[in-house]
mmCIF file of C-alpha atoms and ligand atoms in Angstrom:
data_model
loop_
_atom_site.group_PDB
_atom_site.id
_atom_site.type_symbol
_atom_site.label_atom_id
_atom_site.label_comp_id
_atom_site.label_asym_id
_atom_site.label_seq_id
_atom_site.Cartn_x
_atom_site.Cartn_y
_atom_site.Cartn_z
ATOM 1 C CA SER A 46 129.574 10.792 63.678
ATOM 2 C CA SER A 47 127.858 7.576 62.705
ATOM 3 C CA GLN A 48 127.205 6.613 58.919
ATOM 4 C CA LYS A 49 124.115 4.831 57.829
ATOM 5 C CA ILE A 50 124.544 1.450 56.302
ATOM 6 C CA SER A 51 122.187 0.697 53.445
ATOM 7 C CA SER A 52 120.231 -2.272 54.262
ATOM 8 C CA PRO A 53 118.104 -4.752 52.240
ATOM 9 C CA LEU A 54 115.838 -5.150 55.230
ATOM 10 C CA PRO A 55 112.468 -3.329 54.994
ATOM 11 C CA PRO A 56 111.985 -0.485 57.381
ATOM 12 C CA VAL A 57 110.673 -1.798 60.657
ATOM 13 C CA SER A 58 109.230 -0.112 63.732
ATOM 14 C CA GLU A 59 111.039 -1.241 66.822
ATOM 15 C CA ASP A 60 107.987 -2.563 68.423
ATOM 16 C CA SER A 61 106.451 -4.597 65.741
ATOM 17 C CA ILE A 62 109.307 -6.906 64.836
ATOM 18 C CA THR A 63 111.419 -9.017 66.742
ATOM 19 C CA SER A 64 114.792 -10.542 65.790
ATOM 20 C CA GLY A 65 113.135 -13.731 64.644
ATOM 21 C CA SER A 66 115.067 -15.960 66.933
ATOM 22 C CA GLY A 67 112.176 -16.394 69.318
ATOM 23 C CA SER A 68 113.947 -14.262 71.977
ATOM 24 C CA GLY A 69 111.758 -11.178 71.526
ATOM 25 C CA VAL A 70 114.750 -9.003 71.096
ATOM 26 C CA PRO A 71 113.634 -6.026 69.025
ATOM 27 C CA ARG A 72 115.462 -5.826 65.618
ATOM 28 C CA MET A 73 116.920 -2.514 66.018
ATOM 29 C CA VAL A 74 116.866 0.255 63.624
ATOM 30 C CA GLN A 75 120.254 0.237 62.010
ATOM 31 C CA SER A 76 122.785 2.947 62.690
ATOM 32 C CA THR A 77 121.239 3.979 66.175
ATOM 33 C CA ILE A 78 123.065 1.186 67.805
ATOM 34 C CA ALA A 79 126.642 2.199 68.227
ATOM 35 C CA LYS A 80 126.031 5.405 70.307
ATOM 36 C CA GLN A 81 123.708 3.603 72.612
ATOM 37 C CA ILE A 82 125.435 0.382 73.557
ATOM 38 C CA ASP A 83 127.569 0.495 76.494
ATOM 39 C CA LEU A 84 130.646 -1.883 76.119
ATOM 40 C CA LYS A 85 131.282 -3.827 79.339
ATOM 41 C CA ARG A 86 133.843 -6.584 78.857
ATOM 42 C CA MET A 87 135.950 -8.063 76.170
ATOM 43 C CA ILE A 88 134.757 -11.612 75.420
ATOM 44 C CA GLY A 89 136.774 -12.475 72.334
ATOM 45 C CA GLU A 90 139.737 -11.529 70.390
ATOM 46 C CA GLY A 91 140.654 -12.718 66.935
ATOM 47 C CA ARG A 92 142.247 -11.960 63.582
ATOM 48 C CA PHE A 93 139.786 -9.187 62.539
ATOM 49 C CA GLY A 94 139.255 -7.489 65.785
ATOM 50 C CA ARG A 95 137.565 -7.761 69.246
ATOM 51 C CA VAL A 96 134.218 -8.957 70.664
ATOM 52 C CA TYR A 97 132.626 -7.143 73.521
ATOM 53 C CA HIS A 98 129.749 -7.876 75.767
ATOM 54 C CA GLY A 99 127.606 -4.672 75.615
ATOM 55 C CA VAL A 100 124.419 -3.521 77.170
ATOM 56 C CA ARG A 101 121.741 -1.100 76.195
ATOM 57 C CA HIS A 102 118.531 -0.546 78.236
ATOM 58 C CA CYS A 103 119.227 -3.695 80.221
ATOM 59 C CA GLU A 104 119.379 -5.770 77.011
ATOM 60 C CA HIS A 105 122.703 -7.699 76.314
ATOM 61 C CA TYR A 106 124.527 -7.683 72.988
ATOM 62 C CA ALA A 107 127.659 -9.147 71.497
ATOM 63 C CA VAL A 108 129.612 -6.343 69.554
ATOM 64 C CA LYS A 109 132.285 -7.357 67.309
ATOM 65 C CA ILE A 110 134.610 -4.431 66.317
ATOM 66 C CA PHE A 111 136.704 -4.892 63.273
ATOM 67 C CA PHE A 112 139.949 -3.067 62.833
ATOM 68 C CA SER A 113 139.359 -0.736 59.822
ATOM 69 C CA ARG A 114 141.984 -2.613 57.692
ATOM 70 C CA HIS A 115 139.663 -5.543 57.910
ATOM 71 C CA GLU A 116 136.861 -3.682 56.342
ATOM 72 C CA SER A 117 136.363 -6.431 53.745
ATOM 73 C CA SER A 118 135.837 -9.083 56.261
ATOM 74 C CA TRP A 119 133.304 -6.943 58.131
ATOM 75 C CA ARG A 120 131.519 -6.164 54.884
ATOM 76 C CA ARG A 121 131.443 -9.966 54.053
ATOM 77 C CA GLU A 122 129.970 -10.767 57.433
ATOM 78 C CA VAL A 123 127.324 -8.045 57.263
ATOM 79 C CA ASP A 124 126.335 -8.956 53.739
ATOM 80 C CA ILE A 125 125.905 -12.601 54.692
ATOM 81 C CA TYR A 126 123.774 -11.748 57.774
ATOM 82 C CA GLN A 127 121.592 -9.369 55.704
ATOM 83 C CA GLY A 128 120.702 -11.979 53.184
ATOM 84 C CA ILE A 129 117.003 -12.323 53.561
ATOM 85 C CA ILE A 130 116.484 -15.846 54.963
ATOM 86 C CA MET A 131 119.349 -15.897 57.379
ATOM 87 C CA ARG A 132 117.075 -15.883 60.331
ATOM 88 C CA HIS A 133 117.156 -19.182 61.907
ATOM 89 C CA GLU A 134 117.248 -20.286 65.536
ATOM 90 C CA ASN A 135 120.543 -22.064 64.954
ATOM 91 C CA ILE A 136 122.228 -19.323 63.425
ATOM 92 C CA VAL A 137 123.296 -16.251 65.586
ATOM 93 C CA THR A 138 120.782 -13.435 65.333
ATOM 94 C CA PHE A 139 122.278 -10.377 63.531
ATOM 95 C CA LEU A 140 121.011 -7.064 64.964
ATOM 96 C CA ALA A 141 122.889 -4.285 63.407
ATOM 97 C CA ALA A 142 125.989 -3.011 61.693
ATOM 98 C CA ASP A 143 127.536 0.380 61.952
ATOM 99 C CA ILE A 144 130.695 2.475 60.927
ATOM 100 C CA ILE A 145 131.833 4.866 63.629
ATOM 101 C CA SER A 146 134.479 7.508 63.345
ATOM 102 C CA ASN A 147 136.220 8.249 66.575
ATOM 103 C CA ASN A 148 138.922 10.913 66.348
ATOM 104 C CA GLY A 149 139.854 9.930 62.844
ATOM 105 C CA CYS A 150 139.853 6.336 63.810
ATOM 106 C CA THR A 151 137.237 4.236 61.970
ATOM 107 C CA GLN A 152 135.432 1.330 63.905
ATOM 108 C CA LEU A 153 133.398 -1.253 62.127
ATOM 109 C CA TRP A 154 130.763 -2.583 64.322
ATOM 110 C CA LEU A 155 128.657 -5.643 64.053
ATOM 111 C CA VAL A 156 126.058 -6.419 66.701
ATOM 112 C CA THR A 157 124.615 -9.813 67.418
ATOM 113 C CA GLU A 158 122.532 -11.317 70.218
ATOM 114 C CA TYR A 159 124.554 -12.096 73.267
ATOM 115 C CA HIS A 160 124.937 -15.665 74.580
ATOM 116 C CA GLU A 161 126.282 -15.901 78.001
ATOM 117 C CA LEU A 162 127.461 -19.343 77.828
ATOM 118 C CA GLY A 163 129.901 -18.279 75.252
ATOM 119 C CA SER A 164 131.139 -20.736 72.566
ATOM 120 C CA LEU A 165 130.794 -24.406 72.243
ATOM 121 C CA PHE A 166 134.553 -24.524 72.877
ATOM 122 C CA ASP A 167 134.074 -22.653 76.081
ATOM 123 C CA TYR A 168 131.190 -24.888 77.066
ATOM 124 C CA LEU A 169 133.025 -28.207 76.426
ATOM 125 C CA ASN A 170 136.134 -27.030 78.232
ATOM 126 C CA LEU A 171 134.026 -26.494 81.334
ATOM 127 C CA ASN A 172 131.210 -29.124 81.030
ATOM 128 C CA PRO A 173 131.204 -32.832 80.139
ATOM 129 C CA ILE A 174 128.294 -34.148 78.032
ATOM 130 C CA LYS A 175 126.082 -35.970 80.207
ATOM 131 C CA ASN A 176 124.607 -38.555 77.960
ATOM 132 C CA VAL A 177 123.877 -39.718 74.412
ATOM 133 C CA PRO A 178 120.543 -37.809 74.116
ATOM 134 C CA GLN A 179 122.299 -34.586 75.181
ATOM 135 C CA MET A 180 125.049 -35.126 72.770
ATOM 136 C CA ILE A 181 122.505 -35.752 69.908
ATOM 137 C CA SER A 182 120.452 -32.706 70.738
ATOM 138 C CA ILE A 183 123.524 -30.540 70.500
ATOM 139 C CA MET A 184 124.728 -32.179 67.237
ATOM 140 C CA ARG A 185 121.149 -31.692 65.869
ATOM 141 C CA SER A 186 121.053 -27.995 66.517
ATOM 142 C CA ILE A 187 124.409 -27.478 64.852
ATOM 143 C CA ILE A 188 123.472 -29.518 61.674
ATOM 144 C CA PHE A 189 120.014 -27.559 61.560
ATOM 145 C CA GLY A 190 121.954 -24.300 61.293
ATOM 146 C CA LEU A 191 124.396 -25.670 58.829
ATOM 147 C CA SER A 192 121.985 -27.308 56.622
ATOM 148 C CA HIS A 193 120.053 -24.039 56.509
ATOM 149 C CA LEU A 194 123.216 -22.196 55.372
ATOM 150 C CA HIS A 195 123.990 -24.816 52.783
ATOM 151 C CA LEU A 196 120.658 -25.043 51.304
ATOM 152 C CA GLU A 197 119.693 -23.118 48.157
ATOM 153 C CA VAL A 198 116.154 -21.666 48.118
ATOM 154 C CA ILE A 199 114.803 -20.633 44.732
ATOM 155 C CA GLY A 200 112.239 -17.851 44.413
ATOM 156 C CA THR A 201 111.564 -14.233 45.580
ATOM 157 C CA GLN A 202 112.134 -15.426 49.223
ATOM 158 C CA GLY A 203 115.256 -17.358 48.023
ATOM 159 C CA LYS A 204 118.709 -17.757 49.460
ATOM 160 C CA PRO A 205 121.861 -18.966 47.748
ATOM 161 C CA ARG A 206 123.940 -21.682 49.182
ATOM 162 C CA ILE A 207 126.335 -20.264 51.931
ATOM 163 C CA ALA A 208 129.449 -21.958 52.775
ATOM 164 C CA HIS A 209 130.831 -20.910 56.212
ATOM 165 C CA ARG A 210 134.505 -22.018 55.753
ATOM 166 C CA ASP A 211 135.480 -21.571 59.419
ATOM 167 C CA ILE A 212 133.266 -24.130 61.172
ATOM 168 C CA LYS A 213 134.923 -24.923 64.567
ATOM 169 C CA SER A 214 133.863 -25.024 68.195
ATOM 170 C CA LYS A 215 134.804 -21.415 68.782
ATOM 171 C CA ASN A 216 132.396 -20.189 66.103
ATOM 172 C CA ILE A 217 129.489 -22.159 67.397
ATOM 173 C CA LEU A 218 127.639 -20.431 70.341
ATOM 174 C CA MET A 219 125.865 -22.074 73.153
ATOM 175 C CA LYS A 220 122.464 -20.792 73.839
ATOM 176 C CA SER A 221 120.827 -20.765 77.326
ATOM 177 C CA ASP A 222 118.553 -23.683 76.240
ATOM 178 C CA TYR A 223 121.643 -25.710 75.408
ATOM 179 C CA SER A 224 121.124 -25.722 71.826
ATOM 180 C CA CYS A 225 123.750 -24.219 69.585
ATOM 181 C CA CYS A 226 123.777 -21.377 66.926
ATOM 182 C CA ILE A 227 126.449 -20.952 64.180
ATOM 183 C CA SER A 228 128.283 -17.557 64.217
ATOM 184 C CA ASP A 229 131.348 -15.631 62.789
ATOM 185 C CA PHE A 230 130.685 -15.331 59.062
ATOM 186 C CA ALA A 231 133.691 -13.471 58.349
ATOM 187 C CA SER A 232 135.040 -16.413 56.136
ATOM 188 C CA ALA A 233 131.606 -17.168 54.641
ATOM 189 C CA THR A 234 130.902 -17.158 50.976
ATOM 190 C CA THR A 235 127.972 -17.587 48.575
ATOM 191 C CA LYS A 236 129.863 -17.868 45.446
ATOM 192 C CA ALA A 237 133.177 -19.438 44.572
ATOM 193 C CA LEU A 238 134.530 -15.944 44.032
ATOM 194 C CA ASN A 239 138.034 -15.500 43.276
ATOM 195 C CA ASP A 240 138.560 -14.400 46.920
ATOM 196 C CA ALA A 241 139.393 -17.927 47.544
ATOM 197 C CA LYS A 242 142.606 -17.378 45.802
ATOM 198 C CA ILE A 243 145.653 -18.857 47.595
ATOM 199 C CA LEU A 244 147.900 -16.176 48.871
ATOM 200 C CA SER A 245 150.823 -16.287 46.607
ATOM 201 C CA GLY A 246 154.111 -17.486 48.097
ATOM 202 C CA TYR A 247 152.484 -18.945 51.135
ATOM 203 C CA ASP A 248 150.002 -21.300 49.666
ATOM 204 C CA ILE A 249 147.821 -20.791 52.493
ATOM 205 C CA PRO A 250 144.222 -19.790 51.981
ATOM 206 C CA CYS A 251 143.006 -16.468 53.379
ATOM 207 C CA PHE A 252 140.113 -18.022 55.156
ATOM 208 C CA GLY A 253 139.326 -20.568 57.860
ATOM 209 C CA THR A 254 141.445 -22.020 60.592
ATOM 210 C CA VAL A 255 144.454 -24.337 59.954
ATOM 211 C CA ARG A 256 143.510 -26.991 62.513
ATOM 212 C CA TYR A 257 140.035 -27.496 60.842
ATOM 213 C CA MET A 258 141.127 -27.347 57.280
ATOM 214 C CA ALA A 259 139.963 -30.232 55.053
ATOM 215 C CA PRO A 260 142.569 -32.419 53.285
ATOM 216 C CA GLU A 261 141.747 -30.953 49.871
ATOM 217 C CA ILE A 262 142.551 -27.376 51.061
ATOM 218 C CA LEU A 263 145.628 -28.590 52.680
ATOM 219 C CA ASN A 264 147.045 -30.343 49.608
ATOM 220 C CA ASN A 265 145.326 -27.720 47.240
ATOM 221 C CA THR A 266 143.317 -30.313 45.268
ATOM 222 C CA ILE A 267 140.162 -28.404 45.974
ATOM 223 C CA ASN A 268 138.331 -26.854 42.979
ATOM 224 C CA MET A 269 137.735 -23.436 44.259
ATOM 225 C CA ASP A 270 135.592 -22.537 41.384
ATOM 226 C CA ARG A 271 132.674 -24.500 42.713
ATOM 227 C CA ILE A 272 130.813 -23.566 45.829
ATOM 228 C CA GLU A 273 129.897 -27.123 46.424
ATOM 229 C CA GLU A 274 133.459 -27.780 47.198
ATOM 230 C CA PHE A 275 133.292 -25.686 50.207
ATOM 231 C CA LEU A 276 130.140 -27.323 51.495
ATOM 232 C CA TYR A 277 132.277 -30.466 51.518
ATOM 233 C CA THR A 278 134.917 -28.744 53.530
ATOM 234 C CA ASP A 279 132.289 -27.430 56.001
ATOM 235 C CA ILE A 280 131.331 -31.043 56.747
ATOM 236 C CA TYR A 281 134.908 -32.227 57.203
ATOM 237 C CA SER A 282 135.230 -29.468 59.836
ATOM 238 C CA LEU A 283 131.895 -30.317 61.529
ATOM 239 C CA GLY A 284 133.133 -33.875 61.868
ATOM 240 C CA LEU A 285 136.087 -32.560 63.926
ATOM 241 C CA VAL A 286 133.489 -30.419 66.038
ATOM 242 C CA TYR A 287 131.426 -33.646 66.511
ATOM 243 C CA TRP A 288 134.406 -35.302 67.682
ATOM 244 C CA GLU A 289 135.106 -32.617 70.243
ATOM 245 C CA ILE A 290 131.665 -33.182 71.672
ATOM 246 C CA LEU A 291 131.868 -36.946 71.560
ATOM 247 C CA ASN A 292 135.254 -36.876 73.418
ATOM 248 C CA ARG A 293 133.596 -35.127 76.284
ATOM 249 C CA LEU A 294 130.785 -37.733 76.447
ATOM 250 C CA GLN A 295 130.753 -39.111 80.204
ATOM 251 C CA LEU A 296 131.716 -42.645 80.400
ATOM 252 C CA ASN A 297 129.472 -45.224 82.241
ATOM 253 C CA ASP A 298 131.328 -44.615 85.455
ATOM 254 C CA GLY A 299 130.350 -40.899 85.324
ATOM 255 C CA SER A 300 133.956 -39.880 84.519
ATOM 256 C CA ALA A 301 134.887 -37.944 81.377
ATOM 257 C CA HIS A 302 138.000 -37.202 79.333
ATOM 258 C CA CYS A 303 139.410 -33.640 79.583
ATOM 259 C CA TYR A 304 138.570 -31.402 76.632
ATOM 260 C CA SER A 305 140.795 -31.849 73.799
ATOM 261 C CA LYS A 306 141.222 -29.879 70.498
ATOM 262 C CA PRO A 307 141.199 -31.882 67.436
ATOM 263 C CA TYR A 308 144.608 -33.364 66.602
ATOM 264 C CA GLN A 309 146.035 -32.380 70.103
ATOM 265 C CA GLU A 310 147.706 -35.550 70.200
ATOM 266 C CA TYR A 311 149.565 -35.051 67.063
ATOM 267 C CA VAL A 312 150.439 -31.380 66.853
ATOM 268 C CA SER A 313 151.428 -28.422 69.076
ATOM 269 C CA ASP A 314 149.048 -25.889 70.528
ATOM 270 C CA GLU A 315 149.656 -23.534 67.499
ATOM 271 C CA PRO A 316 150.005 -25.873 64.591
ATOM 272 C CA THR A 317 151.366 -24.382 61.321
ATOM 273 C CA PHE A 318 149.621 -25.017 57.923
ATOM 274 C CA HIS A 319 152.638 -27.470 57.343
ATOM 275 C CA ASP A 320 151.939 -29.463 60.735
ATOM 276 C CA ILE A 321 148.353 -29.986 59.911
ATOM 277 C CA CYS A 322 149.138 -31.036 56.382
ATOM 278 C CA GLN A 323 151.656 -33.464 57.424
ATOM 279 C CA THR A 324 149.122 -34.895 60.061
ATOM 280 C CA VAL A 325 146.049 -35.017 57.889
ATOM 281 C CA CYS A 326 147.206 -35.444 54.397
ATOM 282 C CA ILE A 327 150.349 -37.476 54.719
ATOM 283 C CA ASP A 328 150.193 -39.402 57.901
ATOM 284 C CA LYS A 329 146.370 -39.424 57.362
ATOM 285 C CA HIS A 330 145.449 -39.178 61.031
ATOM 286 C CA ARG A 331 142.030 -38.271 62.182
ATOM 287 C CA PRO A 332 141.202 -37.430 65.871
ATOM 288 C CA THR A 333 141.335 -40.418 68.098
ATOM 289 C CA ILE A 334 138.227 -41.982 69.263
ATOM 290 C CA SER A 335 138.909 -43.120 72.766
ATOM 291 C CA HIS A 336 139.158 -46.818 73.638
ATOM 292 C CA ASN A 337 136.500 -46.171 76.468
ATOM 293 C CA HIS A 338 133.983 -44.629 73.829
ATOM 294 C CA GLN A 339 134.580 -47.620 71.417
ATOM 295 C CA LEU A 340 133.850 -49.901 74.189
ATOM 296 C CA MET A 341 130.607 -47.987 75.202
ATOM 297 C CA ALA A 342 129.556 -47.971 71.312
ATOM 298 C CA ASN A 343 129.705 -51.828 71.307
ATOM 299 C CA GLU A 344 126.844 -51.726 73.775
ATOM 300 C CA ASN A 345 125.005 -48.731 72.522
ATOM 301 C CA LEU A 346 123.869 -48.834 68.804
ATOM 302 C CA ILE A 347 123.126 -45.090 68.793
ATOM 303 C CA LEU A 348 126.597 -44.293 69.919
ATOM 304 C CA PHE A 349 128.130 -46.677 67.500
ATOM 305 C CA LYS A 350 125.981 -45.027 64.552
ATOM 306 C CA ILE A 351 127.285 -41.566 65.750
ATOM 307 C CA ILE A 352 130.857 -42.607 65.569
ATOM 308 C CA ASN A 353 130.399 -43.939 62.112
ATOM 309 C CA LEU A 354 128.625 -40.758 61.166
ATOM 310 C CA ILE A 355 131.594 -38.702 62.405
ATOM 311 C CA GLN A 356 133.952 -40.977 60.304
ATOM 312 C CA GLU A 357 131.716 -40.264 57.256
ATOM 313 C CA CYS A 358 132.236 -36.570 57.826
ATOM 314 C CA TRP A 359 135.850 -36.511 57.895
ATOM 315 C CA THR A 360 136.699 -39.002 55.102
ATOM 316 C CA GLU A 361 139.501 -38.124 52.752
ATOM 317 C CA ASN A 362 137.334 -38.544 49.635
ATOM 318 C CA ARG A 363 135.118 -35.400 49.839
ATOM 319 C CA PHE A 364 132.505 -36.910 47.392
ATOM 320 C CA ALA A 365 132.008 -39.659 49.862
ATOM 321 C CA ARG A 366 131.197 -37.276 52.859
ATOM 322 C CA LEU A 367 127.693 -37.085 53.975
ATOM 323 C CA THR A 368 125.760 -33.797 52.827
ATOM 324 C CA SER A 369 124.252 -31.551 55.365
ATOM 325 C CA LEU A 370 120.806 -32.598 54.417
ATOM 326 C CA ARG A 371 121.573 -36.302 54.762
ATOM 327 C CA LEU A 372 123.447 -35.613 57.991
ATOM 328 C CA LYS A 373 120.398 -33.828 59.355
ATOM 329 C CA LYS A 374 117.909 -36.564 58.337
ATOM 330 C CA THR A 375 120.209 -39.187 59.937
ATOM 331 C CA ILE A 376 120.441 -37.230 63.095
ATOM 332 C CA ILE A 377 116.602 -36.822 63.304
ATOM 333 C CA ASP A 378 116.260 -40.589 62.898
ATOM 334 C CA LEU A 379 118.889 -41.246 65.597
ATOM 335 C CA GLN A 380 116.987 -38.984 67.962
ATOM 336 C CA ARG A 381 113.786 -40.737 67.230
ATOM 337 C CA ASP A 382 115.331 -43.973 68.042
ATOM 338 C CA ILE A 383 116.602 -43.109 71.466
HETATM 339 P P1 ADP B 735 136.632 -13.708 65.214
HETATM 340 O O1 ADP B 735 136.331 -13.667 63.814
HETATM 341 O O2 ADP B 735 137.527 -12.839 65.627
HETATM 342 O O3 ADP B 735 136.939 -15.119 65.520
HETATM 343 P P2 ADP B 735 133.948 -14.174 66.492
HETATM 344 O O4 ADP B 735 132.771 -13.694 65.810
HETATM 345 O O5 ADP B 735 134.206 -15.713 66.178
HETATM 346 O O6 ADP B 735 135.150 -13.493 66.034
HETATM 347 O O7 ADP B 735 133.989 -13.999 68.008
HETATM 348 C C1 ADP B 735 135.101 -14.340 68.753
HETATM 349 C C2 ADP B 735 134.621 -15.043 70.152
HETATM 350 O O8 ADP B 735 133.829 -14.165 70.800
HETATM 351 C C3 ADP B 735 133.760 -16.267 69.984
HETATM 352 O O9 ADP B 735 134.670 -17.416 69.790
HETATM 353 C C4 ADP B 735 133.012 -16.361 71.136
HETATM 354 O O10 ADP B 735 133.707 -16.761 72.300
HETATM 355 C C5 ADP B 735 132.842 -14.796 71.499
HETATM 356 N N1 ADP B 735 131.459 -14.408 70.862
HETATM 357 C C6 ADP B 735 131.153 -13.994 69.677
HETATM 358 N N2 ADP B 735 129.944 -13.671 69.554
HETATM 359 C C7 ADP B 735 129.312 -13.922 70.464
HETATM 360 C C8 ADP B 735 127.945 -13.796 71.026
HETATM 361 N N3 ADP B 735 126.954 -13.426 70.242
HETATM 362 N N4 ADP B 735 127.535 -14.107 72.359
HETATM 363 C C9 ADP B 735 128.676 -14.640 73.141
HETATM 364 N N5 ADP B 735 130.057 -14.714 72.781
HETATM 365 C C10 ADP B 735 130.190 -14.378 71.507
HETATM 366 MG MG1 MG B 736 135.645 -16.784 65.386
HETATM 367 MG MG1 MG B 737 136.493 -15.267 62.517
#
């Protein structure tokens, strides 16, 4: 049996309202979803559960199924998506949430629009970035999504600041028009809740991904009572994502470096919290900007500016990092100068 989820969305008729992403996908009536979507293939597996490609009436969906022990993560993600002004072309379109009981086993569903190109991580593994304009347009789409999340809007149609807290290339999806949208809000927060508590004994936060953690999280100098602090950590992680994109930029001779994860030159494939802390906070490394790209930047002012901008995102002093609004404006200007 399927249980209804209370929703702050007004009741809608299936025909009249679309998902708001411009795709024309109808925003489905909550709670009718689970029974009707046919799960095809597993496309992702993570800490909280599995993600499937599903089909209903020839329409495609991504269905994230949380293990019931991760109900709080599911609820967090659903609550974030259901916030009124979350609809944005650079934020994955949420369609429905559902709780399903199957032979005494509870499944928590979260349905979003399906993007067949998968994550930015998948895309960069398979494809180089052809030129600087393509690189800027991908970067632009990501910062448009992130700055929308970070922005506080006051008023009846308002929205609080949202910190994502798990920005990485696997949590950014590539749309068929080659712009990106931000996904996976299971670590997101609107308030510096006490949920940000460090797990006692381990000193490892219960959100985010170690490889992408900002120095102030790694060395526990972050002030978790302030939401702004988590906006700074998002910008640090974004700097690493921007580097992943830059590192795949084709060189003048048409070749490109292989995809590399941030800090791959310093840590093993499954780095521990301690490994990353050593690399980022003690040795003060940052991902290596290849010699080839530095040479290219000597002749390409826009590339030169992008490299500076990446370095301003991942700087150790969090107060010196660019804000998402500043970053957005800078990237708009760079695109204009091409
Ligand atoms: P987790 O919290 O387990 O990391 P995610 O929501 O990040 O779950 O999804 C895991 C993976 O599934 C993503 O990295 C991506 O490859 C794939 N995925 C998730 N949502 C979609 C989607 N809407 N369209 C296509 N692929 C998706
Ligand atoms: Mg994820
Ligand atoms: Mg996640």
